mmCIF file of C-alpha atoms in Angstrom:
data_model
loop_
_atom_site.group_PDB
_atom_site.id
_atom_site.type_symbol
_atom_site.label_atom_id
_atom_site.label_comp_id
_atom_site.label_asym_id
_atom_site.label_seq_id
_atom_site.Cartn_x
_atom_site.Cartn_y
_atom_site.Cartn_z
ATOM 1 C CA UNK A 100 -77.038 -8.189 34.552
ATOM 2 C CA UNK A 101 -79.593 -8.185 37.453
ATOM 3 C CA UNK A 102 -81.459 -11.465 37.855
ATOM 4 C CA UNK A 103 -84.501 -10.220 37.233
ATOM 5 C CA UNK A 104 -83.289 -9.160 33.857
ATOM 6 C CA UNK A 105 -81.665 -12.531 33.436
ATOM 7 C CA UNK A 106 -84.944 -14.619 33.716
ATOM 8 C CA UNK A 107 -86.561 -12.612 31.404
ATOM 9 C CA UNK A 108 -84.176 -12.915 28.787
ATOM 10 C CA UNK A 109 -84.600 -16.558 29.357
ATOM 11 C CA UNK A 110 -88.492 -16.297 29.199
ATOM 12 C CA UNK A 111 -88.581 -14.691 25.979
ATOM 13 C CA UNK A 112 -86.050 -17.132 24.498
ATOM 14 C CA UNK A 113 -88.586 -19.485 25.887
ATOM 15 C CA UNK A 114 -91.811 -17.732 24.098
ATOM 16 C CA UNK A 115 -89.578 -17.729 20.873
ATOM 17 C CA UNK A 116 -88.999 -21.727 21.199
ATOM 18 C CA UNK A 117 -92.781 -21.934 21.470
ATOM 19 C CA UNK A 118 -93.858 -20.320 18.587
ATOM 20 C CA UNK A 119 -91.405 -22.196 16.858
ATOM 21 C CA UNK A 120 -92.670 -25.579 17.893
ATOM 22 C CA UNK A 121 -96.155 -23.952 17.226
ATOM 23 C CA UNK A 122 -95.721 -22.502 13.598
ATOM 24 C CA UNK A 123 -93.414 -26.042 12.886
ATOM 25 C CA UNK A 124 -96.429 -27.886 13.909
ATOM 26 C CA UNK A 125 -99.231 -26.185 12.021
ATOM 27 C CA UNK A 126 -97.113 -26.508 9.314
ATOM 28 C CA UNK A 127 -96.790 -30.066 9.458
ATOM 29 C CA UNK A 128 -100.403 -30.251 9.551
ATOM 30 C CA UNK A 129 -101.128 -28.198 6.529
ATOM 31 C CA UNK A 130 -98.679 -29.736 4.099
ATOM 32 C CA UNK A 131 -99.839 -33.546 5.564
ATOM 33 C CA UNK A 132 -101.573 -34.775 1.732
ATOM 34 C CA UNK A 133 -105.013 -35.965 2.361
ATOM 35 C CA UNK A 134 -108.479 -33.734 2.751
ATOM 36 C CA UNK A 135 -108.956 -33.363 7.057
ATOM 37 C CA UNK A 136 -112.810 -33.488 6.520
ATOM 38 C CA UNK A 137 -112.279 -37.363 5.096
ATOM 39 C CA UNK A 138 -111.409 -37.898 8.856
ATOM 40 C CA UNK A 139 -114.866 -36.556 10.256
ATOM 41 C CA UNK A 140 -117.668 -37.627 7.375
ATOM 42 C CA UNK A 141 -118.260 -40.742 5.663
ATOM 43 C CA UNK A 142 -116.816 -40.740 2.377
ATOM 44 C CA UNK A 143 -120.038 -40.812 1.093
ATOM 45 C CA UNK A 144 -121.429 -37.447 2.262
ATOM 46 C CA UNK A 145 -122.256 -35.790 -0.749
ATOM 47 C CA UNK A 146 -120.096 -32.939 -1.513
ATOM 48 C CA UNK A 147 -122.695 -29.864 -0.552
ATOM 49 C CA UNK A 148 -122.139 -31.112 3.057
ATOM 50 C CA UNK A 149 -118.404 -30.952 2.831
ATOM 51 C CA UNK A 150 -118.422 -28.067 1.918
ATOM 52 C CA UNK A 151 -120.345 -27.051 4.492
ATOM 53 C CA UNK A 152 -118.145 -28.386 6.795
ATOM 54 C CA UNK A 153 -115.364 -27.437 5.695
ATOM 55 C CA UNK A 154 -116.874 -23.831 5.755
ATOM 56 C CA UNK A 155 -117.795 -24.448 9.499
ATOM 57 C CA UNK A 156 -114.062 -25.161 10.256
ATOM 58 C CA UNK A 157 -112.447 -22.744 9.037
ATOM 59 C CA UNK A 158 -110.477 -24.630 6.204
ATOM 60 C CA UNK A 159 -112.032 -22.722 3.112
ATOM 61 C CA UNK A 160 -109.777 -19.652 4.805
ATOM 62 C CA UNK A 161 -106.598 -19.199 3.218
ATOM 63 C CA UNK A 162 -103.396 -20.544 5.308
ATOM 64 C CA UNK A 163 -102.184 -17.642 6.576
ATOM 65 C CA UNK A 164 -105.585 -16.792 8.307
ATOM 66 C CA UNK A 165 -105.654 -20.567 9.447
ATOM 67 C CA UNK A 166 -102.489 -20.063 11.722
ATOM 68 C CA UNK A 167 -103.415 -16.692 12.946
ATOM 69 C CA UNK A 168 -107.099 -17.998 14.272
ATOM 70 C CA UNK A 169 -105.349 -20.940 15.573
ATOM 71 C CA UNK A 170 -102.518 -18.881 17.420
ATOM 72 C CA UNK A 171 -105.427 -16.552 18.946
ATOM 73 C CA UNK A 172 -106.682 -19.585 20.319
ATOM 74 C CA UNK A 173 -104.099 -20.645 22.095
ATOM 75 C CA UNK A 174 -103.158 -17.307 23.558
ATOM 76 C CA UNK A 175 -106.731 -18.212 25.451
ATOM 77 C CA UNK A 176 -106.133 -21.735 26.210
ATOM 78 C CA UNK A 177 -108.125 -23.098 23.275
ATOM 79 C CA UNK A 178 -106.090 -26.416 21.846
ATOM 80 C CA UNK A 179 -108.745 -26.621 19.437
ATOM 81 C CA UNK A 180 -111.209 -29.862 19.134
ATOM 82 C CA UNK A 181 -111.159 -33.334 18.571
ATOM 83 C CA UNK A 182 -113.771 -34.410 15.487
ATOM 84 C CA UNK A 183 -113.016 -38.355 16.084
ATOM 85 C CA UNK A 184 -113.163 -38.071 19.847
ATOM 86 C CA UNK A 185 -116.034 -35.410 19.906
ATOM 87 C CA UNK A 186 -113.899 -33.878 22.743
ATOM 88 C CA UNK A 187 -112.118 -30.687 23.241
ATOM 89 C CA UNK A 188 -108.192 -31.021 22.986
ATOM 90 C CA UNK A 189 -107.256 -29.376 26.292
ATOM 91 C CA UNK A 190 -109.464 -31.663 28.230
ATOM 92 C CA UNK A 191 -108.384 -34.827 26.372
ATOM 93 C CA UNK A 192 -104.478 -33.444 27.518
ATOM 94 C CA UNK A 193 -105.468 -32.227 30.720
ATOM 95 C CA UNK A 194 -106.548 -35.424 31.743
ATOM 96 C CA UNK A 195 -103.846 -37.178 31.133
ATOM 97 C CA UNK A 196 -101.109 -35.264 32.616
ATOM 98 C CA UNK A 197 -101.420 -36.868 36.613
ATOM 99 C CA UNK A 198 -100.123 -40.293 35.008
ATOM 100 C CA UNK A 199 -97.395 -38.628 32.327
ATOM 101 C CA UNK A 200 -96.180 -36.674 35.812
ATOM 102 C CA UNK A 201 -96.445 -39.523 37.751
ATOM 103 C CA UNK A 202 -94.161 -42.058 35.764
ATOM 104 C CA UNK A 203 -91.473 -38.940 35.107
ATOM 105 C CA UNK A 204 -91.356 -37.966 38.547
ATOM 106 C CA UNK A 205 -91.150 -41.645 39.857
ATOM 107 C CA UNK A 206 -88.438 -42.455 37.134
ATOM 108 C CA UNK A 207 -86.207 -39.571 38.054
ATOM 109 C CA UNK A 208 -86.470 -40.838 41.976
ATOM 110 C CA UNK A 209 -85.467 -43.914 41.113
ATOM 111 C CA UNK A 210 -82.530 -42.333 39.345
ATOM 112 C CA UNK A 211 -81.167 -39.865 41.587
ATOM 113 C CA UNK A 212 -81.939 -42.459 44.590
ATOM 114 C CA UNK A 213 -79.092 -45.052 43.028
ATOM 115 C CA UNK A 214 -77.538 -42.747 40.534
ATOM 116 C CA UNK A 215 -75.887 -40.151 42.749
ATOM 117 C CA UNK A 216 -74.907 -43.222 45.444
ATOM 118 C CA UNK A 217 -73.087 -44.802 42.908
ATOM 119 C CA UNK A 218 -71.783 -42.479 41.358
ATOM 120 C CA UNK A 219 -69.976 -41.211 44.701
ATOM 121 C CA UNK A 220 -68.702 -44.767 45.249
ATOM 122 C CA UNK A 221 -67.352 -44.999 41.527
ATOM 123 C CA UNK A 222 -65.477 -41.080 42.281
ATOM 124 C CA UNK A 223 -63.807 -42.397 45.523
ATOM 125 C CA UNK A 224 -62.612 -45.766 44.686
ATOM 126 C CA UNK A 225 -60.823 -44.776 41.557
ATOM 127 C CA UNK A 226 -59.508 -47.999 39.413
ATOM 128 C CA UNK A 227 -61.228 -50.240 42.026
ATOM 129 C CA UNK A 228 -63.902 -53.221 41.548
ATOM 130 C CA UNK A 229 -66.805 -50.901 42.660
ATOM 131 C CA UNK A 230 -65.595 -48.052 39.956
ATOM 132 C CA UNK A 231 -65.121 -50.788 36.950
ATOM 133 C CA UNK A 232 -69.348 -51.870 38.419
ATOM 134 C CA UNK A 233 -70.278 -48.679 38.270
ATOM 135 C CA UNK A 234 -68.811 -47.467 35.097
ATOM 136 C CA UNK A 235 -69.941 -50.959 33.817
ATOM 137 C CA UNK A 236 -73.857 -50.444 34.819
ATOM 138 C CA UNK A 237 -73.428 -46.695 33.264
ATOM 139 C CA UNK A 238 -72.613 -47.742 29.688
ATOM 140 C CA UNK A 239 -75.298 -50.951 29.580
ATOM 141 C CA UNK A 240 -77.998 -48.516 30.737
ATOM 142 C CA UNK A 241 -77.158 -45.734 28.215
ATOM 143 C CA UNK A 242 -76.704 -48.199 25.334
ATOM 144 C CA UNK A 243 -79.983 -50.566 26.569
ATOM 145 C CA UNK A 244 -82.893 -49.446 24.031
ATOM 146 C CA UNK A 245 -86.137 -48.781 26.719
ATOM 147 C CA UNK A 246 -88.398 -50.098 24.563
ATOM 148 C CA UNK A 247 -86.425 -53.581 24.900
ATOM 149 C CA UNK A 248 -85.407 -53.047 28.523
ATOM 150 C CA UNK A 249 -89.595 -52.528 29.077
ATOM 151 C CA UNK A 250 -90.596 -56.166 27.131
ATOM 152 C CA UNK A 251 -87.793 -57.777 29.208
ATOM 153 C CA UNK A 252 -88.687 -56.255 32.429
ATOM 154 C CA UNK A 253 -92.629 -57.369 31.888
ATOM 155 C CA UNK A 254 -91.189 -61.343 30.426
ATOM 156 C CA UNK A 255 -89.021 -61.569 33.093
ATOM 157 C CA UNK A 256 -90.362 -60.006 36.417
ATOM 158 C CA UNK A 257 -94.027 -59.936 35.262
ATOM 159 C CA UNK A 258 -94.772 -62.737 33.263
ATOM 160 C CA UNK A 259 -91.781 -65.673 34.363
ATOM 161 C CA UNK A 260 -91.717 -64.848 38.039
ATOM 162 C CA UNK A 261 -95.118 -63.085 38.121
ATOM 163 C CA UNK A 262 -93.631 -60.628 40.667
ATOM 164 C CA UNK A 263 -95.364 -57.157 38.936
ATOM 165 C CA UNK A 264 -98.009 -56.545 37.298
ATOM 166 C CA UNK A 265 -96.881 -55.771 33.224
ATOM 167 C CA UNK A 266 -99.431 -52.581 32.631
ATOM 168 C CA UNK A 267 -101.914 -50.569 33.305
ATOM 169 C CA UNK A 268 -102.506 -47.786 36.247
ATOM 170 C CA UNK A 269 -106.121 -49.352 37.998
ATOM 171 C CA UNK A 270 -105.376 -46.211 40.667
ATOM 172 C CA UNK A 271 -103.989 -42.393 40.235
ATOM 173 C CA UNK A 272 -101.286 -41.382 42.817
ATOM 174 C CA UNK A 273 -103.591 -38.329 44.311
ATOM 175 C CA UNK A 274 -106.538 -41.065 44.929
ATOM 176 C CA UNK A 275 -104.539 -43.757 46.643
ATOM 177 C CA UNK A 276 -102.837 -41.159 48.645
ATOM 178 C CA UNK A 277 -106.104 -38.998 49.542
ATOM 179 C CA UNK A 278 -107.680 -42.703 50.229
ATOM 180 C CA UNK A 279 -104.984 -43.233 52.900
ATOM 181 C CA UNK A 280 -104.978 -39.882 54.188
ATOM 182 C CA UNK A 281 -108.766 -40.105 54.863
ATOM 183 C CA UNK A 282 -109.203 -43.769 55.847
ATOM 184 C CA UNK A 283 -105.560 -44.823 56.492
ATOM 185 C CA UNK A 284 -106.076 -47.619 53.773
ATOM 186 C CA UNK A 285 -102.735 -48.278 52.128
ATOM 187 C CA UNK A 286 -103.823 -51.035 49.296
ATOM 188 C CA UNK A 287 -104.419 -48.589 46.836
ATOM 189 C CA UNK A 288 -101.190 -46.813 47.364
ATOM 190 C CA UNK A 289 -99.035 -50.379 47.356
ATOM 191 C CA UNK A 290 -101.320 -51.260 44.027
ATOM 192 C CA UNK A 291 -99.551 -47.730 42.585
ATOM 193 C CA UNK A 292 -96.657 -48.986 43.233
ATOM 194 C CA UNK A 293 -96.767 -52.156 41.813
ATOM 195 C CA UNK A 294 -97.736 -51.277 39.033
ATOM 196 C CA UNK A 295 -95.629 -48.236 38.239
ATOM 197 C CA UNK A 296 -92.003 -49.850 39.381
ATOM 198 C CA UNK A 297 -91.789 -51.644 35.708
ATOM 199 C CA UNK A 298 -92.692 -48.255 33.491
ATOM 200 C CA UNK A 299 -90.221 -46.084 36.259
ATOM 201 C CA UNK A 300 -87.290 -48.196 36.041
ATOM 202 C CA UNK A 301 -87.561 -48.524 32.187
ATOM 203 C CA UNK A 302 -88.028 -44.740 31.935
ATOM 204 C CA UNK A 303 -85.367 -44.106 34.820
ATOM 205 C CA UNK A 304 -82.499 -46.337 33.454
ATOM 206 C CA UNK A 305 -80.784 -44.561 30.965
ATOM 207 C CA UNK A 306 -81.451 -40.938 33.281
ATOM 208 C CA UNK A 307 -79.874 -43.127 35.916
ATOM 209 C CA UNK A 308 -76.599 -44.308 33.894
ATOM 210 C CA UNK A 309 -76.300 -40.514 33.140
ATOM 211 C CA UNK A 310 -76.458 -39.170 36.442
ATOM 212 C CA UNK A 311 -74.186 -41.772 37.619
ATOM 213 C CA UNK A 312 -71.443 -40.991 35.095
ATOM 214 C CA UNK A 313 -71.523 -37.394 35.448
ATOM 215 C CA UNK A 314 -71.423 -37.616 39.594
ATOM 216 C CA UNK A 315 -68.464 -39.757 38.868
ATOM 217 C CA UNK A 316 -66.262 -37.154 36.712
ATOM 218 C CA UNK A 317 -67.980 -34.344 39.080
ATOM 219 C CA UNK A 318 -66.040 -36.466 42.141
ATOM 220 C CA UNK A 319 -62.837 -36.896 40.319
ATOM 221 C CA UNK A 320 -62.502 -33.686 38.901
ATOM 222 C CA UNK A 321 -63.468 -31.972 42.923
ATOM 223 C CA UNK A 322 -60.657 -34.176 43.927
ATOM 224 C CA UNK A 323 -58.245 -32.953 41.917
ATOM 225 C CA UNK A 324 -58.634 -29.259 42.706
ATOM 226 C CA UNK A 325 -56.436 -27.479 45.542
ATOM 227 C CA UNK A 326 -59.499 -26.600 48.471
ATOM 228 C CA UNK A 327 -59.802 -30.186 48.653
ATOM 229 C CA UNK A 328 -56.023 -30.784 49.709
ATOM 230 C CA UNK A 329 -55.816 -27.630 51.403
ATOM 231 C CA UNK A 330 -59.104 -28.719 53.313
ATOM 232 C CA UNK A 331 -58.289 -31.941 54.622
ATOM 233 C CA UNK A 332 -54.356 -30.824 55.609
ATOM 234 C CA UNK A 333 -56.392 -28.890 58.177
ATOM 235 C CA UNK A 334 -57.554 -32.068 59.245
ATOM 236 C CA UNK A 335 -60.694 -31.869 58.637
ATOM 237 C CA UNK A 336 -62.586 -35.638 58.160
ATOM 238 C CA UNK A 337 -62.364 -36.787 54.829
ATOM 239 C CA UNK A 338 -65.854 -37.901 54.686
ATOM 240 C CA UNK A 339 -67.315 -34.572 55.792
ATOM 241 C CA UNK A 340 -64.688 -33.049 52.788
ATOM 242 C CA UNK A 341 -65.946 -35.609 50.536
ATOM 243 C CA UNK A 342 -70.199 -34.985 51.288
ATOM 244 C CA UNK A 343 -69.976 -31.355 52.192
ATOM 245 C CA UNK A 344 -67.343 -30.192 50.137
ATOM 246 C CA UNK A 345 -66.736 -31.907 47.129
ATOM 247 C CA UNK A 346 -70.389 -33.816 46.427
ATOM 248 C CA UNK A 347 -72.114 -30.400 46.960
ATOM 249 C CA UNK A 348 -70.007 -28.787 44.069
ATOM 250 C CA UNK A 349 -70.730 -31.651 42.375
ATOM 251 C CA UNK A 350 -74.491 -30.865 42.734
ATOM 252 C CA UNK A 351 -74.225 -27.794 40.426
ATOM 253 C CA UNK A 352 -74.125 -29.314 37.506
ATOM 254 C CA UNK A 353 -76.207 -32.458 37.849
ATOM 255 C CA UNK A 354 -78.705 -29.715 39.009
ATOM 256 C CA UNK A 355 -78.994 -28.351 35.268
ATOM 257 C CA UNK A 356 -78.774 -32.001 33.512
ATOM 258 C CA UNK A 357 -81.595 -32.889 36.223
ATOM 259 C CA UNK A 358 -84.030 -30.163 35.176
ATOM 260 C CA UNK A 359 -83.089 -30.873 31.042
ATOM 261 C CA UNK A 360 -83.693 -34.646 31.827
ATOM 262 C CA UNK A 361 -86.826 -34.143 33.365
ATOM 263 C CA UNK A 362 -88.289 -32.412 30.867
ATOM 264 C CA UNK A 363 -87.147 -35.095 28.555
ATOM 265 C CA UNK A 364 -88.518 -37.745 30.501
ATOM 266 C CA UNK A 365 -91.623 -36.144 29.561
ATOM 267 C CA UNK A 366 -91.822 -36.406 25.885
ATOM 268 C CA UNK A 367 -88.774 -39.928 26.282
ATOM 269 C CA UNK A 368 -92.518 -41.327 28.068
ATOM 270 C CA UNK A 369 -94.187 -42.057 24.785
ATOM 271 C CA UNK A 370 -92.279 -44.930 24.294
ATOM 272 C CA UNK A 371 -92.423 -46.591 28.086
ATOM 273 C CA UNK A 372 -96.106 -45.797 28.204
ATOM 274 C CA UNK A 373 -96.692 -47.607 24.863
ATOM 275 C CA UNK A 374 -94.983 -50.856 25.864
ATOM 276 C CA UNK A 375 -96.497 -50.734 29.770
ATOM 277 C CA UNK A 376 -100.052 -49.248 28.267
ATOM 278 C CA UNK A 377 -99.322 -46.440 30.380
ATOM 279 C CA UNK A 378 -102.727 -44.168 30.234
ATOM 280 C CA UNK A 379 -100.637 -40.675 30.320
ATOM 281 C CA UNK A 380 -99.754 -38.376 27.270
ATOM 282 C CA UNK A 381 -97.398 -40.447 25.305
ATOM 283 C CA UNK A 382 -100.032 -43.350 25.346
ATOM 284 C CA UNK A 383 -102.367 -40.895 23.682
ATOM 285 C CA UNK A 384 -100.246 -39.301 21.422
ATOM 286 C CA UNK A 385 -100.157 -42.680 19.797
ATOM 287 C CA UNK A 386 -103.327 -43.673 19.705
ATOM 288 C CA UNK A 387 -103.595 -40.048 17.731
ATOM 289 C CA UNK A 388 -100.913 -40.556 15.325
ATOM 290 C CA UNK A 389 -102.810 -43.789 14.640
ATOM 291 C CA UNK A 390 -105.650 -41.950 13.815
ATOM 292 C CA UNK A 391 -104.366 -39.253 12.019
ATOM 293 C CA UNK A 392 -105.820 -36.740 15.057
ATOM 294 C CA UNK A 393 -104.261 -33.975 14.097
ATOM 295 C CA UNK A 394 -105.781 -30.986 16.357
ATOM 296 C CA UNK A 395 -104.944 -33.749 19.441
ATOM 297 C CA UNK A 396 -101.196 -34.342 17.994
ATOM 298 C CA UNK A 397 -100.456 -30.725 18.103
ATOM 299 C CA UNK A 398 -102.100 -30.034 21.656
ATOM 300 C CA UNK A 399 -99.960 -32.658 23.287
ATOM 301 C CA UNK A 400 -96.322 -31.754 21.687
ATOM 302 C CA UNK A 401 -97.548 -27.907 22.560
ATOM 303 C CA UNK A 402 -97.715 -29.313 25.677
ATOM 304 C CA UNK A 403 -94.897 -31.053 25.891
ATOM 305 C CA UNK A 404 -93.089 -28.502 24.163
ATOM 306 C CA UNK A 405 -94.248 -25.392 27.122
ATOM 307 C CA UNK A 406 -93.033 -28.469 29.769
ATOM 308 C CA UNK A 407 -89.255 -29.080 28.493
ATOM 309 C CA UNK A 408 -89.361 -25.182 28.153
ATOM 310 C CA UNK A 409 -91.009 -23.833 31.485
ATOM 311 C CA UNK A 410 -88.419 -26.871 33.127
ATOM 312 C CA UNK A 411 -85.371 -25.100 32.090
ATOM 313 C CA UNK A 412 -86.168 -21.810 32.466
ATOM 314 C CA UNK A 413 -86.509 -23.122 36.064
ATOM 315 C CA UNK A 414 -83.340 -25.040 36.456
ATOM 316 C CA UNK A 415 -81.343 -21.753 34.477
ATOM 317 C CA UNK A 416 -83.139 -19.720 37.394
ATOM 318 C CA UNK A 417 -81.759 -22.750 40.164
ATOM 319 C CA UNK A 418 -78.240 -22.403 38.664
ATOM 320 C CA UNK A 419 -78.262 -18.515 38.507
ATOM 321 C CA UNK A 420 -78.479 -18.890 42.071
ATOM 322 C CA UNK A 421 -76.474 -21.077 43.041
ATOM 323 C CA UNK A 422 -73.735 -20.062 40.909
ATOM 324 C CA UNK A 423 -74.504 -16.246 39.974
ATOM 325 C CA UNK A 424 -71.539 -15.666 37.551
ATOM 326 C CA UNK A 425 -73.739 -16.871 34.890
ATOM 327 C CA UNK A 426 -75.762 -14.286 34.931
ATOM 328 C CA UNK A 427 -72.906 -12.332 33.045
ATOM 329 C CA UNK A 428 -72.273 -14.754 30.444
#
């Protein structure tokens, strides 16, 4: 199989997982017990004007007609509308996405930045102090709930020792950086940071404990095979073996779990942006659920749902590369 043919078997498994999440979603909505026009009127519009309304949205149609108008309109982009916000739904999502990119990407940098160190250290000093740390760290950051890990960071660091700030984003990342481009003024990008080293490392720990476990095995089980021996006998430096040799096989792999993880960062946000009062997708997604926002519930899982799914038809496209037998599989 070409790989041409190969990413398009992976983009129509993709456009399949869509409408899934899509049809799953509208169903959800439809079965949900309670009359959606309650949400926009007063419940004591008379019942000639609900009618009306209800006439106006298209909920007098039967279901089946629902779904298709509301699958037509997202083949052009239309999320639908917001009655309680008085807002469309792709603008209310739209919005939000900079600060929802901004904590996932800053999470996963903090992860790969002491995941893949440590996990190096852990593969080369088998049975040593520094593996029984690292292994250590691993399993408290996958078993450490982020919701708990987030109120402990903001009591300890931001409210006992006053050292971060414990929410809120007073700057986007494209403002402070186009301020310091244009004017060389670097407060607004050090008030980013402050603020968004909490949300990232509560996001980022449990990515990082993964990463760090599975560079670990990746080193030990590189070790063990025969180019490694064969390699240094030839006398080649161990450390170039070990970082050109061994930690770029190792790559392949966290490669793939890197592109799954990211996109899971995205929708894994809703909790981290709750505690930290985050202003991204998550935060919103909340606030919607809350208010029983249905049309704005769907638009952001739709969108979270085309992330995770765009993501890995990426990283299968990254690994078809760099490792072309599975292409045939």
């Amino acid at each position: 199989m070409s790989f041409g043919k190969f990413l398009l078997k992976r983009s129509l498994q993709g456009i399949v997982v869509i409408w899934g999440v899509v049809t799953v979603l509208f169903g959800l909505r439809a079965i949900t017990p309670g009359d959606p026009v309650n949400l926009i009127v007063d419940p004591a519009v008379d019942q000639a004007t609900r009618d009306r309304i209800r006439e106006e949205l298209g909920l007098d149609q039967p279901i089946y007609v629902q779904y298709l108008d509301y699958l037509q309109g997202l083949l052009v982009g239309d999320l639908g509308y917001s009655y309680q916000a008085s807002r469309p739904v792709s603008t209310m999502v739209i919005e939000r996405i900079p600060a929802t990119l901004e904590l996932a990407i800053a999470a996963t940098i903090i992860a790969l930045v002491i995941a893949i160190p440590l996990g190096v250290i852990s593969g080369t000093r088998r049975n040593e102090p520094a593996d029984y740390g690292a292994t250590t760290f691993s399993l408290i950051g996958i078993s450490t709930p982020n919701f708990w890990l987030g109120i402990m960071l903001i009591l300890l660091l931001g409210v006992q020792f006053d050292l971060f700030p414990t929410g809120r984003r007073p700057v986007a990342f494209h403002a402070a950086l186009w301020t310091f481009l244009t004017t060389f003024y670097v407060g607004d990008l050090l008030t980013w940071l402050r603020h968004i080293i909490l949300p990232a490392v509560t996001l980022g720990t449990y990515f990082t404990a993964l990463i760090t476990r599975l560079t670990r095995s990746g080193m030990l089980d590189e070790y063990g095979k025969p180019y490694v021996t064969a390699t240094e006998a030839k006398g080649i430096p161990r450390v170039l073996v070990r970082y050109k040799h061994v930690l770029r096989n190792t790559m392949i792999p966290i490669i793939t779990v890197l592109g799954l993880q990211l996109g899971t960062l995205l929708g894994g946000a809703v909790i981290t942006e709750t505690v930290f009062s985050w202003p991204g997708l998550g935060l919103r997604l909340i606030s919607a659920i809350h208010n029983l926002d249905w049309p704005l519930i769907q638009g952001i899982i739709i969108f979270i749902g085309v992330g995770y799914v765009v993501i890995n038809i990426g990283v299968d496209a990254v690994y078809a590369k760099l490792n072309p037998r599975v292409i045939d599989e």
